[in-house]
Short mmCIF file of C-alpha atoms and ligand atoms in Angstrom, two decimals:
data_model
loop_
_atom_site.label_atom_id
_atom_site.label_comp_id
_atom_site.label_asym_id
_atom_site.label_seq_id
_atom_site.Cartn_x
_atom_site.Cartn_y
_atom_site.Cartn_z
CA UNK A 256 -0.02 0.30 -0.14
CA UNK A 257 1.52 3.44 -1.19
CA UNK A 258 1.06 6.20 1.07
CA UNK A 259 1.19 9.91 -0.52
CA UNK A 260 1.87 12.50 1.89
CA UNK A 261 -0.63 15.60 1.41
CA UNK A 262 0.40 18.79 -0.04
CA UNK A 263 0.28 21.97 2.30
CA UNK A 264 -3.08 23.57 1.28
CA UNK A 265 -2.59 27.21 -1.11
CA UNK A 266 -3.72 29.93 0.96
CA UNK A 267 -6.19 31.35 -0.75
CA UNK A 268 -5.01 35.01 -1.17
CA UNK A 269 -4.11 36.69 -4.63
CA UNK A 270 -0.35 37.73 -4.62
CA UNK A 271 1.80 38.85 -7.32
CA UNK A 272 5.81 38.76 -6.50
CA UNK A 273 6.72 39.71 -10.07
CA UNK A 274 5.40 41.07 -13.04
CA UNK A 275 2.55 38.71 -15.05
CA UNK A 276 4.20 37.27 -16.77
CA UNK A 277 7.54 36.40 -14.64
CA UNK A 278 10.94 35.60 -15.85
CA UNK A 279 10.56 32.01 -15.50
CA UNK A 280 6.95 32.00 -17.35
CA UNK A 281 8.73 33.98 -19.96
CA UNK A 282 11.48 31.31 -20.34
CA UNK A 283 8.47 28.60 -20.83
CA UNK A 284 6.93 30.92 -23.38
CA UNK A 285 10.11 30.99 -25.55
CA UNK A 286 10.78 27.19 -25.02
CA UNK A 287 7.13 26.09 -25.89
CA UNK A 288 7.24 28.21 -29.27
CA UNK A 289 10.23 25.85 -30.31
CA UNK A 290 8.21 22.75 -29.61
CA UNK A 291 4.30 23.47 -29.23
CA UNK A 292 2.32 23.56 -32.13
CA UNK A 293 1.04 27.03 -32.80
CA UNK A 294 -2.73 26.27 -33.03
CA UNK A 295 -2.81 25.44 -29.34
CA UNK A 296 -3.07 28.49 -27.48
CA UNK A 297 -3.28 29.69 -24.07
CA UNK A 298 -5.50 32.35 -22.22
CA UNK A 299 -2.63 32.89 -19.35
CA UNK A 300 0.49 33.84 -20.07
CA UNK A 301 2.09 32.22 -16.90
CA UNK A 302 2.95 28.34 -16.00
CA UNK A 303 1.37 27.20 -13.44
CA UNK A 304 3.24 25.35 -10.77
CA UNK A 305 0.54 24.45 -8.13
CA UNK A 306 -3.35 24.79 -7.81
CA UNK A 307 -5.74 24.61 -4.68
CA UNK A 308 -9.04 25.76 -4.21
CA UNK A 309 -9.75 28.86 -6.18
CA UNK A 310 -6.10 29.69 -6.42
CA UNK A 311 -3.28 28.69 -9.21
CA UNK A 312 0.24 29.38 -8.30
CA UNK A 313 2.52 29.91 -11.02
CA UNK A 314 6.17 28.78 -11.51
CA UNK A 315 7.43 32.28 -10.33
CA UNK A 316 5.84 32.54 -7.23
CA UNK A 317 2.70 34.68 -8.22
CA UNK A 318 -0.92 33.51 -6.69
CA UNK A 319 -3.55 34.42 -8.90
CA UNK A 320 -7.29 33.69 -8.47
CA UNK A 321 -9.02 31.37 -10.74
CA UNK A 322 -12.24 32.72 -11.90
CA UNK A 323 -12.08 29.98 -14.79
CA UNK A 324 -11.86 26.48 -13.04
CA UNK A 325 -10.23 25.04 -16.33
CA UNK A 326 -13.32 25.81 -18.47
CA UNK A 327 -15.99 24.54 -15.56
CA UNK A 328 -14.03 21.46 -14.65
CA UNK A 329 -12.67 22.12 -11.16
CA UNK A 330 -16.07 23.21 -9.70
CA UNK A 331 -15.18 21.37 -6.35
CA UNK A 332 -11.81 23.29 -6.16
CA UNK A 333 -8.30 22.77 -7.83
CA UNK A 334 -7.12 19.75 -6.39
CA UNK A 335 -9.87 19.11 -3.80
CA UNK A 336 -8.55 17.09 -1.11
CA UNK A 337 -11.22 14.65 -1.62
CA UNK A 338 -10.09 13.84 -5.27
CA UNK A 339 -6.58 13.71 -4.50
CA UNK A 340 -7.07 11.21 -1.98
CA UNK A 341 -9.52 9.19 -4.13
CA UNK A 342 -7.11 9.64 -7.01
CA UNK A 343 -4.04 8.37 -5.11
CA UNK A 344 -5.60 5.50 -3.61
CA UNK A 345 -6.55 4.12 -7.04
CA UNK A 346 -3.46 4.77 -8.94
CA UNK A 347 -1.88 2.47 -6.10
CA UNK A 348 -4.40 -0.23 -6.99
CA UNK A 349 -4.36 -0.09 -10.56
CA UNK A 350 -4.36 2.59 -13.23
CA UNK A 351 -5.66 0.61 -16.33
CA UNK A 352 -7.45 -2.39 -17.38
CA UNK A 353 -9.80 -1.41 -20.16
CA UNK A 354 -13.40 -1.51 -19.26
CA UNK A 355 -14.32 -3.46 -22.50
CA UNK A 356 -11.57 -6.21 -21.92
CA UNK A 357 -11.69 -6.75 -17.78
CA UNK A 358 -14.17 -4.44 -16.21
CA UNK A 359 -14.17 -3.03 -12.24
CA UNK A 360 -16.56 -1.77 -10.02
CA UNK A 361 -15.63 2.18 -10.22
CA UNK A 362 -17.09 2.06 -13.55
CA UNK A 363 -20.62 0.54 -12.69
CA UNK A 364 -20.82 2.58 -9.37
CA UNK A 365 -20.26 6.17 -11.32
CA UNK A 366 -23.14 4.82 -13.58
CA UNK A 367 -25.23 4.36 -10.53
CA UNK A 368 -24.54 7.81 -9.24
CA UNK A 369 -25.30 9.28 -13.09
CA UNK A 370 -28.47 7.58 -12.80
CA UNK A 371 -29.40 8.77 -9.71
CA UNK A 372 -28.42 12.37 -9.89
CA UNK A 373 -29.38 13.19 -13.76
CA UNK A 374 -33.05 14.38 -14.09
CA UNK A 375 -35.96 12.23 -14.12
CA UNK A 376 -37.14 9.18 -12.17
CA UNK A 377 -36.91 7.19 -15.30
CA UNK A 378 -34.63 3.75 -16.02
CA UNK A 379 -31.13 4.84 -16.96
CA UNK A 380 -28.01 3.52 -18.70
CA UNK A 381 -24.79 5.27 -19.01
CA UNK A 382 -21.39 4.68 -21.02
CA UNK A 383 -18.47 6.64 -20.15
CA UNK A 384 -16.22 8.34 -22.26
CA UNK A 385 -12.81 10.90 -22.38
CA UNK A 386 -14.24 14.14 -22.93
CA UNK A 387 -17.12 16.36 -23.99
CA UNK A 388 -17.03 15.90 -27.78
CA UNK A 389 -16.98 12.63 -27.16
CA UNK A 390 -20.00 12.43 -25.24
CA UNK A 391 -21.69 14.22 -27.40
CA UNK A 392 -20.63 12.21 -30.29
CA UNK A 393 -21.78 9.20 -28.56
CA UNK A 394 -25.07 10.62 -27.67
CA UNK A 395 -25.75 11.70 -31.74
CA UNK A 396 -24.70 7.54 -32.09
CA UNK A 397 -27.03 6.34 -29.79
CA UNK A 398 -30.14 8.51 -30.94
CA UNK A 399 -29.41 7.78 -34.71
CA UNK A 400 -29.13 3.71 -33.92
CA UNK A 401 -32.33 4.11 -31.49
CA UNK A 402 -34.35 6.17 -34.07
CA UNK A 403 -33.11 4.94 -37.38
CA UNK A 404 -32.40 8.40 -38.44
CA UNK A 405 -30.02 10.34 -39.67
CA UNK A 406 -30.62 14.43 -39.11
CA UNK A 407 -29.25 16.06 -36.16
CA UNK A 408 -30.64 19.67 -35.33
CA UNK A 409 -28.52 22.04 -33.52
CA UNK A 410 -28.78 26.02 -32.64
CA UNK A 411 -27.10 28.79 -33.32
CA UNK A 412 -24.53 29.88 -31.25
CA UNK A 413 -23.86 26.15 -30.21
CA UNK A 414 -20.80 24.94 -29.52
CA UNK A 415 -20.17 21.02 -28.95
CA UNK A 416 -16.60 20.24 -29.55
CA UNK A 417 -13.55 19.92 -31.79
CA UNK A 418 -13.79 16.64 -33.54
CA UNK A 419 -15.18 16.18 -37.00
CA UNK A 420 -19.10 15.78 -36.20
CA UNK A 421 -18.82 18.11 -33.19
CA UNK A 422 -17.10 20.64 -35.33
CA UNK A 423 -20.28 20.57 -37.44
CA UNK A 424 -22.39 20.90 -34.90
CA UNK A 425 -20.67 24.00 -33.57
CA UNK A 426 -21.73 27.22 -34.75
CA UNK A 427 -18.86 29.34 -35.00
CA UNK A 428 -16.20 29.05 -37.83
CA UNK A 429 -13.25 31.15 -36.29
CA UNK A 430 -11.14 29.51 -34.06
CA UNK A 431 -13.32 25.99 -34.20
CA UNK A 432 -13.76 25.37 -37.92
CA UNK A 433 -11.87 27.60 -40.63
CA UNK A 434 -9.89 25.21 -42.52
CA UNK A 435 -10.85 22.00 -41.21
CA UNK A 436 -13.37 21.00 -43.29
CA UNK A 437 -15.38 19.16 -44.77
CA UNK A 438 -17.30 18.47 -41.85
CA UNK A 439 -19.87 15.61 -41.15
CA UNK A 440 -23.01 15.79 -42.89
CA UNK A 441 -26.59 15.67 -41.66
CA UNK A 442 -26.38 18.33 -39.26
CA UNK A 443 -28.55 20.98 -39.46
CA UNK A 444 -28.67 24.48 -37.47
CA UNK A 445 -31.77 26.49 -36.16
CA UNK A 446 -32.25 29.75 -34.54
CA UNK A 447 -31.58 29.91 -30.51
CA UNK A 448 -33.20 31.90 -28.06
CA UNK A 449 -31.03 35.12 -27.51
CA UNK A 450 -32.92 37.20 -25.31
CA UNK A 451 -30.54 40.32 -25.64
CA UNK A 452 -30.89 40.21 -29.30
CA UNK A 453 -34.50 38.30 -29.71
CA UNK A 454 -36.24 41.69 -30.03
CA UNK A 455 -38.52 40.88 -27.37
CA UNK A 456 -39.49 37.03 -28.74
CA UNK A 457 -40.76 34.64 -25.62
CA UNK A 458 -39.56 31.35 -25.08
CA UNK A 459 -42.34 29.65 -27.06
CA UNK A 460 -41.60 32.40 -29.85
CA UNK A 461 -38.07 31.59 -30.40
CA UNK A 462 -39.06 27.66 -30.29
CA UNK A 463 -41.41 27.99 -32.92
CA UNK A 464 -39.28 29.91 -34.95
CA UNK A 465 -36.62 27.06 -34.37
CA UNK A 466 -39.26 24.35 -34.94
CA UNK A 467 -40.52 25.89 -38.33
CA UNK A 468 -36.87 26.20 -39.69
CA UNK A 469 -36.17 22.32 -38.74
CA UNK A 470 -39.62 21.05 -40.11
CA UNK A 471 -39.18 22.77 -43.47
CA UNK A 472 -35.55 22.35 -44.02
CA UNK A 473 -35.29 18.65 -42.57
CA UNK A 474 -38.56 17.49 -41.84
CA UNK A 475 -39.43 16.09 -38.17
CA UNK A 476 -39.44 12.57 -39.43
CA UNK A 477 -35.92 12.66 -40.60
CA UNK A 478 -34.64 13.92 -37.47
CA UNK A 479 -32.89 11.71 -34.60
CA UNK A 480 -32.01 14.15 -32.08
CA UNK A 481 -32.04 17.81 -31.07
CA UNK A 482 -28.87 18.42 -28.94
CA UNK A 483 -28.95 21.71 -27.22
CA UNK A 484 -27.24 23.26 -24.30
CA UNK A 485 -29.40 24.76 -21.52
CA UNK A 486 -27.40 27.66 -21.73
CA UNK A 487 -25.48 28.51 -24.25
CA UNK A 488 -21.48 28.20 -23.14
CA UNK A 489 -18.79 29.15 -25.59
CA UNK A 490 -21.29 31.00 -27.44
CA UNK A 491 -21.88 33.62 -24.67
CA UNK A 492 -23.43 31.85 -21.70
CA UNK A 493 -26.86 33.10 -23.11
CA UNK A 494 -29.88 31.79 -20.88
CA UNK A 495 -32.80 31.25 -23.23
CA UNK A 496 -36.15 32.91 -22.74
CA UNK A 497 -38.20 30.96 -19.95
CA UNK A 498 -40.42 28.16 -21.92
CA UNK A 499 -37.87 27.71 -24.80
CA UNK A 500 -36.83 24.42 -23.71
CA UNK A 501 -39.68 23.10 -22.71
CA UNK A 502 -41.34 24.07 -25.75
CA UNK A 503 -37.95 22.37 -27.90
CA UNK A 504 -38.55 19.53 -25.40
CA UNK A 505 -42.44 18.84 -26.22
CA UNK A 506 -41.97 18.89 -29.93
CA UNK A 507 -39.36 16.48 -29.82
CA UNK A 508 -41.30 14.46 -27.53
CA UNK A 509 -44.57 14.29 -29.71
CA UNK A 510 -42.32 13.63 -32.77
CA UNK A 511 -40.00 10.67 -31.87
CA UNK A 512 -37.04 13.25 -31.61
CA UNK A 513 -34.34 12.24 -29.07
CA UNK A 514 -33.63 15.55 -26.96
CA UNK A 515 -30.29 15.60 -25.94
CA UNK A 516 -28.88 18.13 -23.24
CA UNK A 517 -25.27 18.69 -23.55
CA UNK A 518 -24.70 19.56 -20.32
CA UNK A 519 -21.00 19.45 -20.51
CA UNK A 520 -20.12 23.01 -19.48
CA UNK A 521 -23.66 23.25 -17.57
CA UNK A 522 -23.50 20.25 -15.36
CA UNK A 523 -22.75 19.25 -12.19
CA UNK A 524 -23.94 22.03 -9.63
CA UNK A 525 -22.53 24.88 -12.13
CA UNK A 526 -25.74 26.69 -12.58
CA UNK A 527 -27.03 26.49 -9.04
CA UNK A 528 -29.18 23.02 -9.80
CA UNK A 529 -27.25 19.88 -10.14
CA UNK A 530 -28.26 19.99 -14.12
CA UNK A 531 -29.57 23.13 -15.79
CA UNK A 532 -32.07 21.49 -17.33
CA UNK A 533 -33.82 21.14 -13.88
CA UNK A 534 -34.25 25.13 -13.65
CA UNK A 535 -37.22 24.56 -16.63
CA UNK A 536 -38.57 20.78 -15.19
CA UNK A 537 -36.99 19.61 -18.64
CA UNK A 538 -36.16 15.79 -18.61
CA UNK A 539 -33.84 15.09 -21.38
CA UNK A 540 -33.57 11.78 -23.00
CA UNK A 541 -30.09 11.68 -23.09
CA UNK A 542 -27.69 13.90 -21.22
CA UNK A 543 -23.86 14.87 -22.49
CA UNK A 544 -21.67 15.31 -19.34
CA UNK A 545 -18.10 15.83 -19.10
CA UNK A 546 -15.77 18.56 -17.14
CA UNK A 547 -17.10 18.76 -13.55
CA UNK A 548 -17.78 15.23 -13.37
CA UNK A 549 -14.36 14.26 -13.12
CA UNK A 550 -13.46 17.36 -10.43
CA UNK A 551 -10.12 17.63 -12.81
CA UNK A 552 -9.60 14.41 -14.37
CA UNK A 553 -10.50 13.76 -17.70
CA UNK A 554 -14.00 12.07 -18.15
CA UNK A 555 -17.22 12.20 -20.06
CA UNK A 556 -20.57 10.15 -19.93
CA UNK A 557 -23.90 9.99 -21.91
CA UNK A 558 -26.78 9.19 -19.54
CA UNK A 559 -30.32 8.79 -20.65
CA UNK A 560 -33.30 6.42 -21.19
CA UNK A 561 -32.55 2.86 -20.74
CA UNK A 562 -34.63 2.05 -24.29
CA UNK A 563 -32.53 4.35 -26.29
CA UNK A 564 -29.15 3.42 -24.85
CA UNK A 565 -30.17 -0.19 -25.02
CA UNK A 566 -30.99 -0.38 -28.44
CA UNK A 567 -27.06 -0.06 -29.67
CA UNK A 568 -25.68 -3.51 -30.05
CA UNK A 569 -23.12 -5.03 -27.74
CA UNK A 570 -19.46 -3.77 -28.72
CA UNK A 571 -20.99 -0.43 -30.61
CA UNK A 572 -20.17 1.67 -27.77
CA UNK A 573 -16.80 2.26 -25.69
CA UNK A 574 -13.10 2.86 -26.32
CA UNK A 575 -9.59 2.24 -24.84
CA UNK A 576 -9.95 4.66 -22.05
CA UNK A 577 -13.61 5.58 -21.76
CA UNK A 578 -14.26 5.26 -17.77
CA UNK A 579 -10.53 5.13 -16.81
CA UNK A 580 -10.49 3.62 -13.39
CA UNK A 581 -8.74 6.57 -11.94
CA UNK A 582 -11.07 9.09 -13.92
CA UNK A 583 -13.64 7.09 -12.13
CA UNK A 584 -12.42 7.52 -8.51
CA UNK A 585 -12.15 11.06 -9.08
CA UNK A 586 -15.64 11.38 -10.54
CA UNK A 587 -16.96 9.50 -7.38
CA UNK A 588 -14.89 11.53 -4.93
CA UNK A 589 -16.25 14.67 -6.59
CA UNK A 590 -19.94 13.58 -7.26
CA UNK A 591 -20.01 13.26 -3.53
CA UNK A 592 -19.21 16.60 -2.80
CA UNK A 593 -21.42 18.42 -5.00
CA UNK A 594 -23.86 16.58 -2.78
CA UNK A 595 -22.48 16.69 0.49
CA UNK A 596 -21.25 20.11 0.27
CA UNK A 597 -24.73 21.43 -1.47
CA UNK A 598 -22.52 23.12 -4.26
CA UNK A 599 -25.82 23.81 -5.95
CA UNK A 600 -26.23 25.97 -3.24
CA UNK A 601 -23.14 27.53 -3.36
CA UNK A 602 -23.43 28.43 -6.67
CA UNK A 603 -26.67 30.19 -6.01
CA UNK A 604 -24.85 31.93 -3.40
CA UNK A 605 -22.19 33.32 -5.71
CA UNK A 606 -25.02 34.22 -8.47
CA UNK A 607 -26.62 36.33 -6.12
CA UNK A 608 -23.41 38.18 -5.04
CA UNK A 609 -21.75 38.88 -8.20
CA UNK A 610 -24.88 39.75 -9.67
CA UNK A 611 -25.46 42.61 -7.35
CA UNK A 612 -22.12 43.69 -7.68
CA UNK A 613 -21.84 43.53 -11.67
CA UNK A 614 -25.27 44.78 -11.85
CA UNK A 615 -24.19 48.07 -10.19
CA UNK A 616 -21.53 48.31 -12.12
CA UNK A 617 -23.55 48.21 -15.16
CA UNK A 618 -25.58 51.00 -14.37
CA UNK A 619 -22.70 52.99 -14.59
CA UNK A 620 -20.44 51.38 -17.74
CA UNK A 621 -22.74 51.85 -20.97
CA UNK A 622 -20.43 49.30 -22.60
CA UNK A 623 -22.60 46.61 -20.65
CA UNK A 624 -25.34 45.27 -22.68
CA UNK A 625 -26.27 42.67 -20.29
CA UNK A 626 -25.15 40.93 -17.24
CA UNK A 627 -26.58 37.51 -17.13
CA UNK A 628 -26.02 33.85 -16.56
CA UNK A 629 -27.08 31.15 -13.56
CA UNK A 630 -25.19 30.33 -10.71
CA UNK A 631 -21.68 30.14 -11.02
CA UNK A 632 -22.19 30.68 -15.02
CA UNK A 633 -21.94 34.42 -14.98
CA UNK A 634 -21.15 36.78 -17.67
CA UNK A 635 -21.00 40.43 -18.72
CA UNK A 636 -21.57 41.10 -22.89
CA UNK A 637 -19.82 44.34 -24.13
CA UNK A 638 -21.10 46.44 -26.93
CA UNK A 639 -20.54 49.97 -28.41
CA UNK A 640 -22.30 52.07 -25.94
CA UNK A 641 -25.64 52.75 -27.23
CA UNK A 642 -25.80 49.88 -29.78
CA UNK A 643 -25.54 46.06 -29.50
CA UNK A 644 -22.72 46.26 -31.81
CA UNK A 645 -20.43 43.60 -30.26
CA UNK A 646 -17.13 44.85 -28.99
CA UNK A 647 -14.93 42.09 -28.90
CA UNK A 648 -11.67 44.91 -28.25
CA UNK A 649 -13.43 45.93 -24.89
CA UNK A 650 -13.91 42.30 -23.51
CA UNK A 651 -10.10 41.37 -24.46
CA UNK A 652 -9.13 44.58 -22.77
CA UNK A 653 -10.93 43.50 -19.54
CA UNK A 654 -9.76 40.00 -19.44
CA UNK A 655 -5.99 41.34 -20.26
CA UNK A 656 -6.20 43.92 -17.11
CA UNK A 657 -7.87 41.34 -14.62
CA UNK A 658 -4.87 39.11 -15.53
CA UNK A 659 -2.13 41.66 -14.75
CA UNK A 660 -3.92 42.14 -11.43
CA UNK A 661 -3.83 38.27 -10.78
CA UNK A 662 -7.29 37.35 -11.78
CA UNK A 663 -8.00 34.69 -14.42
CA UNK A 664 -11.17 35.49 -16.32
CA UNK A 665 -12.14 33.92 -19.45
CA UNK A 666 -13.90 35.81 -22.64
CA UNK A 667 -16.38 33.49 -24.87
CA UNK A 668 -19.36 34.40 -27.14
CA UNK A 669 -20.10 34.25 -30.84
CA UNK A 670 -18.62 37.63 -31.25
CA UNK A 671 -16.13 37.27 -28.64
CA UNK A 672 -17.24 40.29 -26.90
CA UNK A 673 -18.48 38.36 -23.39
CA UNK A 674 -16.40 38.34 -20.36
CA UNK A 675 -17.44 35.32 -18.43
CA UNK A 676 -16.69 34.08 -14.84
CA UNK A 677 -16.65 30.14 -13.96
CA UNK A 678 -15.20 30.04 -10.20
CA UNK A 679 -14.69 26.79 -8.61
CA UNK A 680 -17.89 26.93 -6.61
CA UNK A 681 -16.08 26.46 -3.24
CA UNK A 682 -14.63 30.00 -3.45
CA UNK A 683 -14.15 31.75 -0.67
CA UNK A 684 -16.35 34.86 -0.06
CA UNK A 685 -13.34 37.17 0.73
CA UNK A 686 -11.66 35.84 -2.37
CA UNK A 687 -14.25 36.43 -4.51
CA UNK A 688 -14.92 39.67 -3.23
CA UNK A 689 -11.26 40.57 -3.84
CA UNK A 690 -11.19 39.20 -7.35
CA UNK A 691 -14.69 41.35 -8.15
CA UNK A 692 -12.87 44.16 -6.73
CA UNK A 693 -10.43 43.92 -9.33
CA UNK A 694 -12.76 43.04 -12.32
CA UNK A 695 -14.99 46.29 -11.24
CA UNK A 696 -12.13 48.35 -11.94
CA UNK A 697 -11.62 46.99 -15.09
CA UNK A 698 -15.08 47.20 -16.29
CA UNK A 699 -15.21 50.43 -14.88
CA UNK A 700 -12.29 51.54 -17.13
CA UNK A 701 -14.35 50.87 -19.67
CA UNK A 702 -16.46 54.32 -18.92
CA UNK A 703 -13.24 56.29 -18.18
N1 PMP B 1019 -20.06 20.84 -25.08
C1 PMP B 1019 -19.94 21.99 -24.59
C2 PMP B 1019 -21.25 22.61 -23.86
C3 PMP B 1019 -18.64 22.69 -23.96
O1 PMP B 1019 -18.66 23.66 -23.52
C4 PMP B 1019 -17.76 21.90 -24.36
C5 PMP B 1019 -16.29 22.38 -24.08
N2 PMP B 1019 -16.35 23.57 -24.19
C6 PMP B 1019 -17.61 20.59 -24.92
C7 PMP B 1019 -19.28 20.24 -25.17
C8 PMP B 1019 -16.38 19.78 -25.43
O2 PMP B 1019 -15.95 19.28 -24.47
P1 PMP B 1019 -14.45 18.70 -24.45
O3 PMP B 1019 -13.55 19.78 -24.77
O4 PMP B 1019 -14.15 18.13 -23.23
O5 PMP B 1019 -14.29 17.64 -25.80
#
């Protein structure tokens, strides 16, 4: 039995001891240019040495506040002690066998947890994979096999991944698709609900607009699945108007179309409910999961209706690493924390704190068109004052200003003009307030 000594926890304070980036990070940036593909870019110009809770410590000893959680992954905090312990214990037992060759309990146990936690009380099955894109791909495979239909309907502003099929499903060309075609066929895009830019459409009206396009351009009887992010993620943290998701789900049900919720970014307490579909009482047929599920280790899953999942022939789903035992151990620890520590409640507390703060700023800064989001998935959309014209440069400036002060914020949005916040759900109030001071100053500077 191997024992692993626990590292000293990182104190939860922002601290800059060099310029950002510091000398060691600059050295690594130079080395990187010689060996790392230029197509892989990084938001942060500093290199991480350690991470804990909501703090990233860089190779120069700076401590940055992490308001990105590795893109909504370390929701339980970076290196959560329970996850570290579970992973360490599993690594000591065995690291890999391949579930398709010689199975193990952790895979089964995690599928039991997913059946219990995901929306709906119906009988469910799961398949475990390695990433969000792989989860979405598998949801499409399952929907096609179960329905015998080919067509897949997706939303404008959608992001579903970078594999060939999920690139086709993703809306934005640059940087995700440009030059990478031809793309997988039988993917059809319909308008989303984007309240800020919809001229007052209700959720039901936005759904009717989407359904009309799908019916005219594809035909309901040809559609295997409609794949929907309950809150658009990379597309700009756009919360659809109330009624949009239920109307799409009802149409899918009435037409034998599989309703797939891509909860890769919204899942696991991020939006103040365990899954974002719950805010509108929508029970998806299949749900694609990843990111927060693994507490920092790579894992994805599709969980859904037993009749659909089991329509796939034996051997039709899987992969060498899918449901790797170390990733499963991490996920079992992380999913227990979402429940034990009511991290959905923590996300709601973050929402009220951050929204109150940012709405007050928005009243003084005309470049802020909207403060939006749910739970700890929050954003400000930036425009040229007095218009809805997206201002990508303003978002980049805010992110850059925050970084220089030691606060990591990400941007997103179809036009790149949205500043988004995805703090670990365990972030301490004092640290969050400190980071918000920095963000507030950066936003107010837009009005100066
Ligand atoms: N779906 C959604 C909604 C996502 O936000 C992402 C990742 N940003 C993906 C799919 C793809 O996940 P991965 O990067 O793990 O393949």
